[in-house]
Amino acid sequence: MRNLLAIFLGKVTFKLSQLFKLGAGGTWPGEVVLTISPNILTQLFDQLHEGVVIVAGTNGKTTTSLMIKQILEKQGISVIHNTTGANLLNGITSACIKESDWLGRINADWGVFETDENTLPSIIFNFQFSIFKDKKLIIVLLNLFRDQLDRYGEVDVIAEKWAKALQAISSQPSATGHNKLTLILNADDPQIAHLGIRLSHPRLDRGSADSRLRGNDKEKSFQLRSDSNVLYFGVNDKKHFLKQKEHATDSTFCLNCGGRLVYEGIYYSHIGVWKCVGCGEKRPQPDLSVWDSPMPGLYNQYNTLAAVSVAKALDIKDNIINQALQRFKPAFGRQEEFTINVPTSPGLREASKQVKLFLSKNPAGFNASLRTVLELNPKTVLLVLNDRIPDGRDVSWIWDVDFEILTQDKHKIIVSGDRVYDLALRMKYAFQQYNNLAMQQLIIKENLAEAIETGLKSIKPEGTLYILATYSAMLEVRKILTGKKIL
Amino acid sequence: MNFRLNLAWMYPDLMSTYGDRGNIIVLTKRCQWRGIEVNIKEITLETKVSELSNCDLIFMGGAQDRQQKIAGDDFLKNKGPMIKELVENSVPALFVCAAYQAVGHFYKPYQGEPIPGPGIFDLHTEHPGDQAKRLIGNVVAELISDQFDVIARSPVSKYGINSATKQSSHLIVGFENHGGRTYLGKKLQPFARVIKGGGNNGEDGYEGALYKNSIGSYFHGPLLPKNPYIADWLIAKALEKKYVAKIRLRQLDDGLEKQAHKFVSTLR
């Protein structure tokens, strides 16, 4: 009865938010439902015919989960999916309510949900009862980078929470049989791969290792039921090894013994082909390492490999996967493209210019976006830094981004956002020489619309303006571009 | 005369969590812009302690728990005692965030035994438990020591100090994010008085510590970019110590530094 009331009010909230155009109904309906019926997600999950795919990680979860959704749909599988950014319990509940009827009945095969790092454990706990009833759980873990320390906490703390949740669900007797639990893990991220290694092999007791030195003495080994699956994805391509290590690395010490990791090569941040010289723990051999990515950037290669691994785990044929990926349209703000028509001069016909928008919200993400943009020979790059709640209030992290790679060439750099002067200052120190020439290359615009306008003016017709923006800044940029606030 | 400084960066692969590198970049560039040569020595677990002996300036930054534990033993037994000697000997050093906690006598976690430190600074830190509020947010604080204040401004004041710079150079701005509460002993003076934010322990209204030519602060990560005159003070002290001469640094154009500083200092 309580659940029915909850769902009824959730549906009403959804309809109202549609009626009054109060956003897309991404989180509020779920919030209402969860307030009345905190455990309702368990029942909603239970109704899915097949099970749930959860995608977590610091970077790439929106793109990856969208790829999975589109591949599954191409196969004729019905999917419930949370809209981008709505990746807490309320967002996932909202996605279910949106698809349910007024009695809370859901008719779909799979739920494909991206989830916030801190929400992953509670999603897993909400699912643990469904696993009794032959439902399947596929957990995709992409990566862990430092991100908004003031909000999320430290990377190690998150990894430990994940390990505990995985341990809880994989040790359930009911998790046996029919591959009910599948883990799809990034082999090249030591922190992610270590979760799989811990699950697959009980830890060898290494008496010689000093537990203080290990730094993770609380860790206990646990074992995955033999019929659960761990699949690894990773890149096997020495061409992509970085010549110089980036500064923003988080996990270069062994999770098992505390020894220093050595890399045969690093692809970006701490992602690469790693090995511990102390205990011999090493990067697992990937089960999948090659697949054409529909978008540029090595990080999208990883997103693609993760999504395809899910498809393969569900026995979807290669040609279906390829067809879905060829038509893949990026999620908003993730290399999203806009065409802007601008008058070349008064009275003349319009010319079109492109804008390509890269959400870049932490050092690893920013570095990855910068590299991708630089490969595309940009004329002008606009960087936007906000410090609102969704961005993280602390902007210290910009000093971990290798902006030095951006200032090497002569393209224009425009900075804007709430913390425009922090960004300008970072740029000043990124220039090889800070002098008049550098000052001409750097343009400071407090007003974002003006910054975009200046950027568009600086490029030739048919050219592309590249914008890298933190979360709330990305939303603002979209609003300006789609709302035609400018020009 | 060609000036040259050896800058020791302690545990760059372990204790560098959230923009700590900003301090190194700022120290390096502000030296280079003035024609002072900088040699950055990355001091990590495997580095011999003797490598520290010719260092003129020391920086140590923040860390996550696991990384701090890995560095902790080496710091306590090997590098810490050497740094203590250097600091006593008036070699300038900057310890931020986790490093600030690590240079004290001990760190007492909420549960378990206190973790000993090398006692470079006469202070200790206690963690009040998970229920206590973490001190997170932008901080504005006012420098306390007149002596420090004079020294901080004198090296950059080749052309005298106008009232505007005088005003802003009293304030330091930054971001804090710590659970531990730090209490200073008698041998230490606080670095600054908190105007906005938590500071050392959220109780006594002080932020950071000053001992001889060394500074400890909870302003994590990039303390120096928005407070460039602190960077200049450290550089000047390092040069004075090394070349046994009164050093006056050339004034730099700090327009952008002041704008970024002002954004935080005028936050409501």
Short mmCIF file of N, CA and C in Angstrom, two decimals, chain A residues 280-339:
data_model
loop_
_atom_site.label_atom_id
_atom_site.label_comp_id
_atom_site.label_asym_id
_atom_site.label_seq_id
_atom_site.Cartn_x
_atom_site.Cartn_y
_atom_site.Cartn_z
N GLY A 280 54.68 -9.23 -7.35
CA GLY A 280 54.43 -9.86 -8.64
C GLY A 280 53.01 -9.70 -9.16
N GLU A 281 52.13 -9.04 -8.37
CA GLU A 281 50.78 -8.80 -8.89
C GLU A 281 50.91 -7.95 -10.15
N LYS A 282 50.15 -8.34 -11.18
CA LYS A 282 50.31 -7.60 -12.42
C LYS A 282 48.99 -7.44 -13.15
N ARG A 283 49.04 -6.60 -14.13
CA ARG A 283 47.86 -6.33 -14.93
C ARG A 283 47.36 -7.63 -15.56
N PRO A 284 46.09 -7.97 -15.35
CA PRO A 284 45.56 -9.20 -15.95
C PRO A 284 45.50 -9.06 -17.47
N GLN A 285 45.64 -10.16 -18.16
CA GLN A 285 45.53 -10.15 -19.62
C GLN A 285 44.10 -9.80 -20.00
N PRO A 286 43.89 -8.76 -20.81
CA PRO A 286 42.51 -8.39 -21.15
C PRO A 286 41.81 -9.46 -21.98
N ASP A 287 40.53 -9.65 -21.71
CA ASP A 287 39.72 -10.55 -22.55
C ASP A 287 39.32 -9.85 -23.83
N LEU A 288 39.25 -8.51 -23.77
CA LEU A 288 38.92 -7.73 -24.96
C LEU A 288 39.86 -6.53 -25.01
N SER A 289 40.54 -6.34 -26.13
CA SER A 289 41.49 -5.23 -26.19
C SER A 289 41.40 -4.42 -27.48
N VAL A 290 40.59 -4.89 -28.43
CA VAL A 290 40.48 -4.16 -29.70
C VAL A 290 39.02 -4.02 -30.09
N TRP A 291 38.59 -2.81 -30.38
CA TRP A 291 37.28 -2.57 -30.98
C TRP A 291 37.25 -1.13 -31.48
N ASP A 292 36.67 -0.89 -32.63
CA ASP A 292 36.63 0.48 -33.15
C ASP A 292 35.76 1.37 -32.29
N SER A 293 36.33 2.50 -31.88
CA SER A 293 35.57 3.44 -31.06
C SER A 293 34.88 4.46 -31.96
N PRO A 294 33.63 4.79 -31.67
CA PRO A 294 32.93 5.76 -32.50
C PRO A 294 33.37 7.20 -32.26
N MET A 295 34.19 7.44 -31.24
CA MET A 295 34.61 8.81 -30.94
C MET A 295 36.12 8.86 -30.72
N PRO A 296 36.74 10.02 -31.05
CA PRO A 296 38.18 10.13 -30.82
C PRO A 296 38.54 10.14 -29.34
N GLY A 297 39.80 9.90 -29.07
CA GLY A 297 40.28 9.94 -27.68
C GLY A 297 40.46 8.53 -27.15
N LEU A 298 41.62 8.31 -26.54
CA LEU A 298 41.91 6.98 -26.00
C LEU A 298 40.90 6.59 -24.92
N TYR A 299 40.44 7.60 -24.16
CA TYR A 299 39.48 7.30 -23.09
C TYR A 299 38.19 6.74 -23.67
N ASN A 300 37.82 7.16 -24.89
CA ASN A 300 36.63 6.59 -25.52
C ASN A 300 36.88 5.18 -26.01
N GLN A 301 38.14 4.87 -26.30
CA GLN A 301 38.50 3.49 -26.62
C GLN A 301 38.16 2.58 -25.43
N TYR A 302 38.51 3.06 -24.23
CA TYR A 302 38.20 2.29 -23.02
C TYR A 302 36.69 2.16 -22.82
N ASN A 303 35.96 3.28 -23.03
CA ASN A 303 34.51 3.22 -22.87
C ASN A 303 33.90 2.20 -23.83
N THR A 304 34.41 2.21 -25.07
CA THR A 304 33.91 1.28 -26.08
C THR A 304 34.20 -0.17 -25.67
N LEU A 305 35.44 -0.42 -25.24
CA LEU A 305 35.80 -1.79 -24.83
C LEU A 305 34.91 -2.28 -23.69
N ALA A 306 34.62 -1.37 -22.75
CA ALA A 306 33.77 -1.75 -21.61
C ALA A 306 32.36 -2.11 -22.09
N ALA A 307 31.82 -1.26 -22.97
CA ALA A 307 30.45 -1.49 -23.46
C ALA A 307 30.38 -2.78 -24.28
N VAL A 308 31.38 -2.98 -25.12
CA VAL A 308 31.37 -4.18 -25.96
C VAL A 308 31.53 -5.45 -25.09
N SER A 309 32.30 -5.33 -24.02
CA SER A 309 32.45 -6.48 -23.10
C SER A 309 31.09 -6.90 -22.55
N VAL A 310 30.26 -5.91 -22.20
CA VAL A 310 28.92 -6.22 -21.70
C VAL A 310 28.12 -6.94 -22.79
N ALA A 311 28.19 -6.39 -24.00
CA ALA A 311 27.44 -6.99 -25.12
C ALA A 311 27.88 -8.44 -25.34
N LYS A 312 29.21 -8.64 -25.27
CA LYS A 312 29.74 -9.99 -25.47
C LYS A 312 29.28 -10.93 -24.35
N ALA A 313 29.25 -10.41 -23.14
CA ALA A 313 28.80 -11.24 -22.01
C ALA A 313 27.35 -11.65 -22.21
N LEU A 314 26.59 -10.85 -22.97
CA LEU A 314 25.19 -11.18 -23.23
C LEU A 314 25.02 -11.87 -24.59
N ASP A 315 26.13 -12.31 -25.16
CA ASP A 315 26.11 -13.06 -26.42
C ASP A 315 25.51 -12.28 -27.59
N ILE A 316 25.70 -10.98 -27.61
CA ILE A 316 25.22 -10.20 -28.75
C ILE A 316 26.25 -10.29 -29.88
N LYS A 317 25.77 -10.44 -31.10
CA LYS A 317 26.68 -10.68 -32.23
C LYS A 317 27.43 -9.41 -32.62
N ASP A 318 28.65 -9.62 -33.16
CA ASP A 318 29.52 -8.51 -33.52
C ASP A 318 28.87 -7.51 -34.46
N ASN A 319 28.14 -8.03 -35.47
CA ASN A 319 27.58 -7.08 -36.44
C ASN A 319 26.51 -6.18 -35.82
N ILE A 320 25.79 -6.71 -34.83
CA ILE A 320 24.79 -5.88 -34.12
C ILE A 320 25.53 -4.79 -33.33
N ILE A 321 26.59 -5.19 -32.64
CA ILE A 321 27.37 -4.23 -31.84
C ILE A 321 27.90 -3.12 -32.75
N ASN A 322 28.47 -3.52 -33.89
CA ASN A 322 29.03 -2.53 -34.81
C ASN A 322 27.98 -1.59 -35.37
N GLN A 323 26.83 -2.16 -35.72
CA GLN A 323 25.76 -1.30 -36.25
C GLN A 323 25.34 -0.26 -35.21
N ALA A 324 25.22 -0.70 -33.96
CA ALA A 324 24.80 0.23 -32.90
C ALA A 324 25.86 1.31 -32.69
N LEU A 325 27.13 0.91 -32.68
CA LEU A 325 28.19 1.88 -32.40
C LEU A 325 28.37 2.87 -33.54
N GLN A 326 28.17 2.38 -34.79
CA GLN A 326 28.32 3.30 -35.92
C GLN A 326 27.33 4.46 -35.84
N ARG A 327 26.18 4.19 -35.28
CA ARG A 327 25.17 5.24 -35.18
C ARG A 327 25.22 5.97 -33.86
N PHE A 328 26.22 5.68 -33.08
CA PHE A 328 26.25 6.23 -31.72
C PHE A 328 26.33 7.75 -31.72
N LYS A 329 25.44 8.37 -30.97
CA LYS A 329 25.47 9.82 -30.79
C LYS A 329 25.92 10.09 -29.36
N PRO A 330 26.93 10.96 -29.18
CA PRO A 330 27.43 11.19 -27.83
C PRO A 330 26.37 11.75 -26.89
N ALA A 331 26.54 11.47 -25.62
CA ALA A 331 25.67 12.05 -24.60
C ALA A 331 25.97 13.54 -24.50
N PHE A 332 25.08 14.29 -23.90
CA PHE A 332 25.31 15.73 -23.98
C PHE A 332 26.52 16.18 -23.18
N GLY A 333 27.26 17.06 -23.85
CA GLY A 333 28.48 17.59 -23.24
C GLY A 333 29.68 16.68 -23.37
N ARG A 334 29.49 15.48 -23.92
CA ARG A 334 30.61 14.55 -24.08
C ARG A 334 31.01 14.53 -25.55
N GLN A 335 31.85 15.45 -25.92
CA GLN A 335 32.23 15.63 -27.32
C GLN A 335 30.99 15.92 -28.17
N GLU A 336 30.05 16.58 -27.55
CA GLU A 336 28.83 16.93 -28.27
C GLU A 336 29.15 18.04 -29.27
N GLU A 337 28.53 17.94 -30.46
CA GLU A 337 28.82 18.94 -31.50
C GLU A 337 27.63 19.85 -31.74
N PHE A 338 27.91 21.10 -31.98
CA PHE A 338 26.88 22.09 -32.29
C PHE A 338 27.30 22.80 -33.57
N THR A 339 26.29 23.09 -34.40
CA THR A 339 26.57 23.91 -35.57
C THR A 339 25.96 25.28 -35.34
#
